[in-house]
Coordinates of C-alpha atoms in Angstrom, one line a residue:
X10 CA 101.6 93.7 88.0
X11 CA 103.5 91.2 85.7
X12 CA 106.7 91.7 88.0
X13 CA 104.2 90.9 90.9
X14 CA 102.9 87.9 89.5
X15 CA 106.8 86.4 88.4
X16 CA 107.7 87.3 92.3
X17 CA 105.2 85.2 93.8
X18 CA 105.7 82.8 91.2
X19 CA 109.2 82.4 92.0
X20 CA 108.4 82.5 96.1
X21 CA 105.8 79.8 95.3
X22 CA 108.1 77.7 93.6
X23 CA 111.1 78.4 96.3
X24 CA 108.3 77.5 98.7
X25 CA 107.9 74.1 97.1
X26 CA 111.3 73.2 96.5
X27 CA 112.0 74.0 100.2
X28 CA 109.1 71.6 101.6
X29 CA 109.9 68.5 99.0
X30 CA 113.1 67.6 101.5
X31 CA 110.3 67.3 104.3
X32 CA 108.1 65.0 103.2
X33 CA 109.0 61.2 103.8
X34 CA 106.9 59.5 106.6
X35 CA 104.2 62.0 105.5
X36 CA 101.0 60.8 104.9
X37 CA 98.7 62.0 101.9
X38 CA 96.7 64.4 104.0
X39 CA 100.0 66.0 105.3
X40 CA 101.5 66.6 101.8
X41 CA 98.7 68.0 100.9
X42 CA 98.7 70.5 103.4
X43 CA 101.8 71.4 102.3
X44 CA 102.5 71.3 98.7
X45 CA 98.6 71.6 97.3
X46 CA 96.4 69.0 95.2
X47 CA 97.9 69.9 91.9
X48 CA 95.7 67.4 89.8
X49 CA 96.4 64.3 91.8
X50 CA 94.1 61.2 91.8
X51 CA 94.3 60.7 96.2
X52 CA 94.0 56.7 96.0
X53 CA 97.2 57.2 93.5
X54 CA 100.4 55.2 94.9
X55 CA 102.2 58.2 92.9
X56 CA 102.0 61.6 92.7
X57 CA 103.7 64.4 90.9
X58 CA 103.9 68.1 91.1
X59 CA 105.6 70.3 89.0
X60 CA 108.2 72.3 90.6
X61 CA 109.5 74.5 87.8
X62 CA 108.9 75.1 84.1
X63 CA 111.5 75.9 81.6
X64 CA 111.1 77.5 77.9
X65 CA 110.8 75.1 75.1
X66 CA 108.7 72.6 77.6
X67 CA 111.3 71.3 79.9
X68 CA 109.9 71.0 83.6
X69 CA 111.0 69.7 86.8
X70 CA 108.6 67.8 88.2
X71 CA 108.7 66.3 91.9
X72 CA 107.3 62.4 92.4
X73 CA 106.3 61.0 95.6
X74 CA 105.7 57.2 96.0
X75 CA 103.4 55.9 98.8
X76 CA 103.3 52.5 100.4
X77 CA 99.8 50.9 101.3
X78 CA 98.9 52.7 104.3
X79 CA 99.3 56.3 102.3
X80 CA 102.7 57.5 104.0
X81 CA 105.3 58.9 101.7
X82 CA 108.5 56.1 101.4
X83 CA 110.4 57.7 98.3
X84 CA 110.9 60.7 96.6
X85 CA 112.3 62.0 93.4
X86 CA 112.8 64.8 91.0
X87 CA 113.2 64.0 87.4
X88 CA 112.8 66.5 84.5
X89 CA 111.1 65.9 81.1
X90 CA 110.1 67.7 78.4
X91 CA 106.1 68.8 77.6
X92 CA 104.6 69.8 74.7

């Protein structure tokens, strides 16, 4: 089961890294559709999702910026370290 679990971890995370090239000119109810709510505020002008997670807190998180009429106009990845 735990070998299960890391595969569809792994194809989840493949999944996401694979859909973050297509979202520009997205709007919010698009991305959502694809890459999941995640724990984002929806009137946000920035979201982030976490695309992989490291030992010793480093993760890889993805950021999407939004202009004023909620379509996607930059995107990013940036890693940082968590507690």
């Amino acid at each position: 089961k735990k070998k299960d679990r890391k595969i569809k971890n792994y194809q989840n995370k493949a999944l996401k890294m694979e859909k973050q090239a297509q979202l520009i000119g997205l709007n919010k109810k698009e991305i959502l559709k694809k890459m999941g709510d995640e724990f984002n505020f929806y009137p946000d002008k920035k979201w982030v999702y976490t695309l992989k997670k490291y030992w010793l807190g480093k993760q890889k998180k993805l950021i999407i910026e939004f202009d004023d009429e909620d379509k996607a106009v930059k995107q990013y990845t940036k890693s940082t370290y968590e507690k």
